[in-house]
């Protein structure tokens, strides 16, 4: 019992330290999706009706975010050290749950729901969080290791730059951004295929949310493994623009498959702009990115990705292919600019 209380005291100190630093909440474009839903309901004339009418959509958006809270919980205290302490299974689950609740962003979201919608919404959020955390906790303690299905592997590819595409694919689906986007895409596709009288205007918006969930990856194309792949790429006899285009196509093909049953035109236009805007931070900014986390980006480029990409996506859905052509032209300009930045990085 003394060891358990000591761990609780340590978690309290860690929480206070995290709350004292803005870096405890890393900026990710996916948060825009949640904030959009929350602020839309808050600014409406009937916030309670808006909350319950978008409940399913909020679950789709919140579940991946709660997963990353739970994953972070597993690493807040060193597992090797905790394993040596004489704690029962119940105490370990309780300790993990307390650590989960002490996540700064979890606290912010809980009080946001509590003061916005009242006690019922706050309890709903806590119940959803508890279900997600227990699921992640149980999966993390399975007696076998979960692996990516072989059908998702692109290791045997006939293309010349298949190794680069394979590395990009491996790092990309090792982020929670990818799985959040896939979750939204599957939910939207099921709604279109099996929903009763699905609303056509919902599909471009769902496609945008898929793009937003993926867009922060565009800022960290070369840094998804803390920059280790970047060092290998610099040793390869390959020009910068070919490297960038190979990575971009891996990203865009994945995005296109996700939004193919929603609004392909919207998703591609958004993806092209998101890559173009994220070109500079991808090549010039250093960032430590761990696997199975949401990608941490730069808020300035994140705002530009969401705003400009949103205009391009909605414009492509409503105005026609000429908006998609403009987005592609912007993308081509970013490729040539990226080639210049790549050359400078090699001579630096």
Coordinates of C-alpha atoms in Angstrom, one line a residue:
X1 CA 0.0 0.0 0.0
X2 CA 2.9 2.4 0.8
X3 CA 4.3 1.8 -2.7
X4 CA 0.9 2.6 -4.3
X5 CA 0.6 5.9 -2.3
X6 CA 4.1 6.8 -3.3
X7 CA 3.2 6.3 -7.0
X8 CA 0.1 8.4 -6.6
X9 CA 2.3 11.2 -5.1
X10 CA 4.7 10.9 -8.0
X11 CA 1.8 11.1 -10.5
X12 CA 0.6 14.3 -8.8
X13 CA 4.0 15.9 -9.2
X14 CA 4.1 14.9 -12.8
X15 CA 0.7 16.4 -13.4
X16 CA 1.6 19.7 -11.8
X17 CA 4.8 19.8 -13.9
X18 CA 2.8 19.2 -17.1
X19 CA 0.2 21.7 -16.3
X20 CA 2.9 24.3 -15.8
X21 CA 4.1 23.9 -19.4
X22 CA 2.2 24.5 -22.6
X23 CA 4.3 21.8 -24.2
X24 CA 2.2 19.2 -22.3
X25 CA -0.5 19.7 -24.9
X26 CA 1.1 19.3 -28.3
X27 CA -0.6 21.0 -31.3
X28 CA -2.3 18.7 -33.7
X29 CA -4.8 19.6 -36.4
X30 CA -7.1 16.9 -35.4
X31 CA -8.0 19.0 -32.3
X32 CA -9.5 21.5 -34.8
X33 CA -12.1 18.9 -35.6
X34 CA -13.2 18.5 -31.9
X35 CA -13.0 22.3 -31.2
X36 CA -15.1 22.9 -34.4
X37 CA -17.9 20.6 -33.1
X38 CA -17.7 22.0 -29.5
X39 CA -17.7 25.7 -30.6
X40 CA -20.4 25.1 -33.2
X41 CA -22.7 23.7 -30.5
X42 CA -21.8 26.4 -28.0
X43 CA -22.5 29.2 -30.4
X44 CA -25.8 27.8 -31.5
X45 CA -29.1 29.0 -30.1
X46 CA -29.8 25.5 -28.6
X47 CA -26.5 24.1 -27.4
X48 CA -28.1 21.1 -25.7
X49 CA -29.9 20.1 -28.9
X50 CA -26.7 20.6 -30.9
X51 CA -24.8 18.4 -28.4
X52 CA -27.1 15.4 -28.5
X53 CA -27.7 15.7 -32.3
X54 CA -23.9 15.4 -32.9
X55 CA -23.3 12.8 -30.2
X56 CA -22.3 10.0 -32.5
X57 CA -20.0 12.3 -34.5
X58 CA -18.3 13.5 -31.2
X59 CA -17.7 9.9 -30.2
X60 CA -16.0 9.3 -33.6
X61 CA -13.8 12.3 -33.0
X62 CA -13.1 11.8 -29.3
X63 CA -12.3 8.1 -29.3
X64 CA -8.9 8.3 -31.1
X65 CA -7.9 11.3 -28.9
X66 CA -8.8 9.3 -25.7
X67 CA -6.7 6.4 -27.1
X68 CA -3.6 8.5 -27.2
X69 CA -4.3 9.8 -23.7
X70 CA -4.3 6.1 -22.6
X71 CA -1.2 5.2 -24.5
X72 CA 0.6 8.2 -22.9
X73 CA -0.5 6.9 -19.6
X74 CA 1.3 3.6 -20.1
X75 CA 4.6 5.5 -20.5
X76 CA 4.3 8.2 -17.9
X77 CA 5.8 5.9 -15.3
X78 CA 8.6 3.4 -16.5
X79 CA 6.8 0.1 -17.0
X80 CA 10.0 -1.8 -16.0
X81 CA 10.1 0.0 -12.7
X82 CA 6.4 -0.4 -11.9
X83 CA 6.6 -4.1 -12.7
X84 CA 9.0 -4.6 -9.9
X85 CA 6.7 -3.1 -7.3
X86 CA 4.4 -5.5 -5.4
X87 CA 1.1 -4.2 -6.7
X88 CA -2.0 -6.3 -7.3
X89 CA -3.8 -6.3 -10.7
X90 CA -6.5 -4.1 -9.3
X91 CA -4.0 -1.6 -8.0
X92 CA -2.2 -1.5 -11.3
X93 CA -5.5 -0.8 -13.1
X94 CA -6.4 1.9 -10.6
X95 CA -3.0 3.5 -10.8
X96 CA -3.2 3.5 -14.6
X97 CA -6.7 5.1 -14.4
X98 CA -5.5 7.8 -12.1
X99 CA -2.7 8.6 -14.4
X100 CA -5.1 8.7 -17.3
X101 CA -7.4 11.1 -15.5
X102 CA -4.5 13.4 -14.6
X103 CA -3.7 14.0 -18.3
X104 CA -3.9 17.9 -18.7
X105 CA -5.9 17.8 -21.9
X106 CA -8.3 15.3 -20.4
X107 CA -8.9 17.7 -17.5
X108 CA -9.5 20.6 -19.9
X109 CA -12.0 18.6 -22.0
X110 CA -13.9 17.3 -19.0
X111 CA -14.4 20.7 -17.5
X112 CA -15.3 22.0 -21.0
X113 CA -18.1 19.5 -21.3
X114 CA -19.1 20.0 -17.6
X115 CA -19.5 23.8 -17.9
X116 CA -20.8 23.7 -21.4
X117 CA -23.5 21.0 -21.1
X118 CA -23.8 20.2 -17.5
X119 CA -23.3 17.1 -15.4
X120 CA -24.9 14.7 -17.8
X121 CA -22.4 15.5 -20.6
X122 CA -19.5 15.4 -18.2
X123 CA -20.5 12.0 -17.0
X124 CA -20.9 10.8 -20.6
X125 CA -17.4 12.0 -21.4
X126 CA -16.0 10.2 -18.3
X127 CA -17.8 7.0 -19.2
X128 CA -16.5 7.0 -22.8
X129 CA -13.0 7.7 -21.5
X130 CA -13.2 4.9 -19.0
X131 CA -14.4 2.4 -21.7
X132 CA -11.6 3.5 -24.1
X133 CA -8.9 3.4 -21.3
X134 CA -9.9 -0.1 -20.1
X135 CA -9.8 -1.4 -23.6
X136 CA -6.4 0.0 -24.3
X137 CA -5.1 -1.2 -21.0
X138 CA -6.4 -4.8 -21.7
X139 CA -5.0 -4.8 -25.3
X140 CA -1.6 -3.7 -23.9
X141 CA -1.5 -6.8 -21.7
X142 CA -2.5 -9.4 -24.2
X143 CA -0.2 -12.5 -24.1
X144 CA 0.6 -12.0 -27.8
X145 CA 1.8 -9.1 -29.9
X146 CA -0.6 -7.4 -32.4
X147 CA 0.9 -7.0 -35.8
X148 CA -0.1 -5.1 -38.9
X149 CA -1.9 -7.4 -41.3
X150 CA 0.2 -8.6 -44.2
X151 CA -2.4 -7.2 -46.6
X152 CA -1.4 -3.7 -45.5
X153 CA 2.3 -4.3 -46.3
X154 CA 3.9 -2.8 -49.4
X155 CA 7.3 -4.3 -48.9
X156 CA 7.2 -6.1 -52.2
X157 CA 6.7 -3.3 -54.6
X158 CA 8.1 -3.2 -58.2
X159 CA 8.7 0.5 -58.2
X160 CA 12.2 2.0 -58.2
X161 CA 11.5 4.1 -55.0
X162 CA 9.5 1.4 -53.3
X163 CA 11.8 1.4 -50.3
X164 CA 11.1 5.1 -49.6
X165 CA 7.3 4.5 -50.1
X166 CA 7.5 1.5 -47.7
X167 CA 9.3 3.5 -45.0
X168 CA 6.8 6.4 -45.4
X169 CA 3.9 4.0 -45.2
X170 CA 5.3 2.2 -42.1
X171 CA 5.9 5.5 -40.2
X172 CA 2.6 7.0 -41.3
X173 CA 0.4 4.1 -40.1
X174 CA 2.5 4.1 -36.9
X175 CA 0.7 7.4 -36.0
X176 CA -2.7 7.8 -34.4
X177 CA -3.5 10.5 -37.0
X178 CA -3.7 7.7 -39.7
X179 CA -6.0 5.5 -37.6
X180 CA -8.2 8.4 -36.5
X181 CA -8.6 9.3 -40.2
X182 CA -9.4 5.7 -41.1
X183 CA -11.9 5.5 -38.2
X184 CA -13.7 8.6 -39.5
X185 CA -13.6 7.4 -43.1
X186 CA -15.0 3.9 -42.3
X187 CA -17.8 5.5 -40.2
X188 CA -18.7 7.9 -43.0
X189 CA -18.6 5.1 -45.6
X190 CA -20.9 2.9 -43.5
X191 CA -23.2 5.9 -43.1
X192 CA -23.3 6.4 -46.9
X193 CA -23.8 2.8 -47.7
X194 CA -26.3 1.8 -45.0
X195 CA -27.8 5.0 -43.6
X196 CA -31.4 5.8 -44.2
X197 CA -31.6 8.8 -46.5
X198 CA -28.0 10.0 -46.0
X199 CA -27.4 13.7 -46.4
X200 CA -25.3 14.4 -49.5
X201 CA -23.8 17.6 -48.0
X202 CA -22.3 15.5 -45.2
X203 CA -19.9 13.7 -47.4
X204 CA -17.6 16.6 -48.4
X205 CA -17.5 17.6 -44.7
X206 CA -16.6 14.0 -43.6
X207 CA -13.9 14.0 -46.3
X208 CA -12.6 17.3 -44.9
X209 CA -12.4 15.8 -41.4
X210 CA -10.5 12.8 -42.8
X211 CA -8.0 15.2 -44.4
X212 CA -7.7 17.3 -41.2
X213 CA -7.0 14.1 -39.2
X214 CA -4.2 13.3 -41.6
X215 CA -2.9 16.8 -42.3
X216 CA -0.4 17.2 -39.4
X217 CA 1.6 14.4 -40.9
X218 CA 2.3 16.7 -43.8
X219 CA 4.4 18.9 -41.5
X220 CA 6.5 16.0 -40.4
X221 CA 7.0 13.8 -43.5
X222 CA 10.7 13.5 -42.9
X223 CA 10.6 13.5 -39.1
X224 CA 8.1 10.7 -38.3
X225 CA 10.9 8.6 -36.8
X226 CA 12.7 11.5 -35.1
X227 CA 14.6 12.3 -38.2
X228 CA 16.5 9.0 -38.5
X229 CA 15.1 8.2 -42.0
X230 CA 16.2 11.7 -43.0
X231 CA 19.8 10.8 -42.4
X232 CA 19.5 7.7 -44.6
X233 CA 17.8 9.7 -47.3
X234 CA 20.7 12.1 -47.5
X235 CA 23.0 9.2 -48.3
X236 CA 20.9 7.9 -51.2
X237 CA 21.8 9.0 -54.8
X238 CA 18.4 10.5 -55.3
X239 CA 17.3 14.1 -56.0
X240 CA 15.2 15.9 -53.5
X241 CA 12.1 16.3 -55.6
X242 CA 11.9 12.6 -56.4
X243 CA 12.1 11.8 -52.6
X244 CA 9.4 14.3 -51.8
X245 CA 7.0 13.2 -54.6
X246 CA 7.4 9.6 -53.5
X247 CA 6.5 10.4 -50.0
X248 CA 3.6 12.7 -51.1
X249 CA 2.1 10.0 -53.3
X250 CA 2.2 7.5 -50.5
X251 CA 0.3 10.1 -48.4
X252 CA -2.2 11.1 -51.1
X253 CA -3.0 7.5 -52.2
X254 CA -3.8 6.6 -48.6
X255 CA -6.0 9.6 -48.3
X256 CA -7.7 9.0 -51.6
X257 CA -8.6 5.4 -50.6
X258 CA -10.1 6.7 -47.4
X259 CA -12.3 9.3 -49.0
X260 CA -13.1 7.4 -52.2
X261 CA -16.7 6.7 -51.0
X262 CA -17.1 10.1 -49.4
X263 CA -15.9 13.0 -51.7
X264 CA -12.7 12.1 -53.6
X265 CA -12.4 15.6 -55.1
X266 CA -12.6 17.3 -51.7
X267 CA -10.1 14.9 -50.1
X268 CA -7.5 15.2 -52.8
X269 CA -7.8 19.1 -53.0
X270 CA -7.4 19.3 -49.2
X271 CA -4.4 16.8 -49.2
X272 CA -2.6 18.7 -52.0
X273 CA -2.8 22.0 -50.1
X274 CA -2.0 20.4 -46.7
X275 CA 1.2 18.9 -48.2
X276 CA 2.2 22.2 -49.9
X277 CA 1.7 24.2 -46.7
X278 CA 3.5 21.6 -44.6
X279 CA 6.5 21.5 -46.9
X280 CA 8.6 24.0 -45.0
X281 CA 8.3 22.6 -41.5
X282 CA 8.8 19.1 -42.8
X283 CA 12.2 20.1 -44.3
X284 CA 13.4 22.7 -41.9
X285 CA 11.9 22.1 -38.4
X286 CA 13.3 19.5 -36.0
X287 CA 10.7 17.5 -34.0
X288 CA 10.8 14.4 -31.8
X289 CA 7.9 12.2 -32.9
X290 CA 7.2 9.0 -31.1
X291 CA 5.2 6.1 -32.6
X292 CA 1.6 5.5 -31.7
X293 CA 1.0 9.2 -30.9
X294 CA -0.7 12.0 -32.6
X295 CA 1.8 14.0 -34.6
X296 CA 2.8 17.3 -33.0
X297 CA 2.9 20.2 -35.5
X298 CA 3.4 23.9 -35.7
X299 CA 0.2 25.8 -34.9
X300 CA 1.0 28.5 -37.6
X301 CA 1.2 26.0 -40.4
X302 CA -1.6 24.0 -38.9
X303 CA -4.0 26.9 -39.1
X304 CA -2.9 27.5 -42.7
X305 CA -3.5 23.9 -43.6
X306 CA -7.0 23.7 -42.1
X307 CA -8.1 27.1 -43.5
X308 CA -6.6 27.0 -47.0
X309 CA -7.2 23.2 -47.3
X310 CA -10.8 23.7 -46.2
X311 CA -11.4 26.4 -48.8
X312 CA -9.8 24.2 -51.5
X313 CA -11.8 21.1 -50.5
X314 CA -15.1 22.8 -50.3
X315 CA -14.3 24.8 -53.5
X316 CA -13.4 21.6 -55.4
X317 CA -16.7 20.0 -54.2
X318 CA -18.9 22.9 -55.3
X319 CA -17.1 24.9 -57.9
X320 CA -15.6 22.1 -60.0
X321 CA -12.2 20.7 -61.1
X322 CA -10.6 24.1 -61.7
X323 CA -10.1 24.5 -57.9
X324 CA -8.5 21.1 -57.8
X325 CA -6.2 22.3 -60.7
X326 CA -5.2 25.4 -58.6
X327 CA -4.5 23.1 -55.6
X328 CA -2.3 20.9 -57.8
X329 CA -0.4 24.0 -59.1
X330 CA 0.3 25.1 -55.5
X331 CA 1.5 21.6 -54.8
X332 CA 3.9 21.6 -57.8
X333 CA 5.3 25.0 -56.6
X334 CA 5.9 23.4 -53.2
X335 CA 7.8 20.5 -54.8
X336 CA 10.2 22.9 -56.6
X337 CA 10.6 24.9 -53.5
X338 CA 11.2 21.7 -51.5
X339 CA 14.0 20.8 -54.0
X340 CA 15.8 24.1 -53.2
X341 CA 15.4 23.5 -49.5
X342 CA 16.7 20.0 -49.8
X343 CA 19.8 21.1 -51.7
X344 CA 20.5 23.7 -49.0
X345 CA 20.2 21.1 -46.3
X346 CA 22.8 18.9 -48.1
X347 CA 25.3 21.8 -48.3
X348 CA 24.7 23.1 -44.8

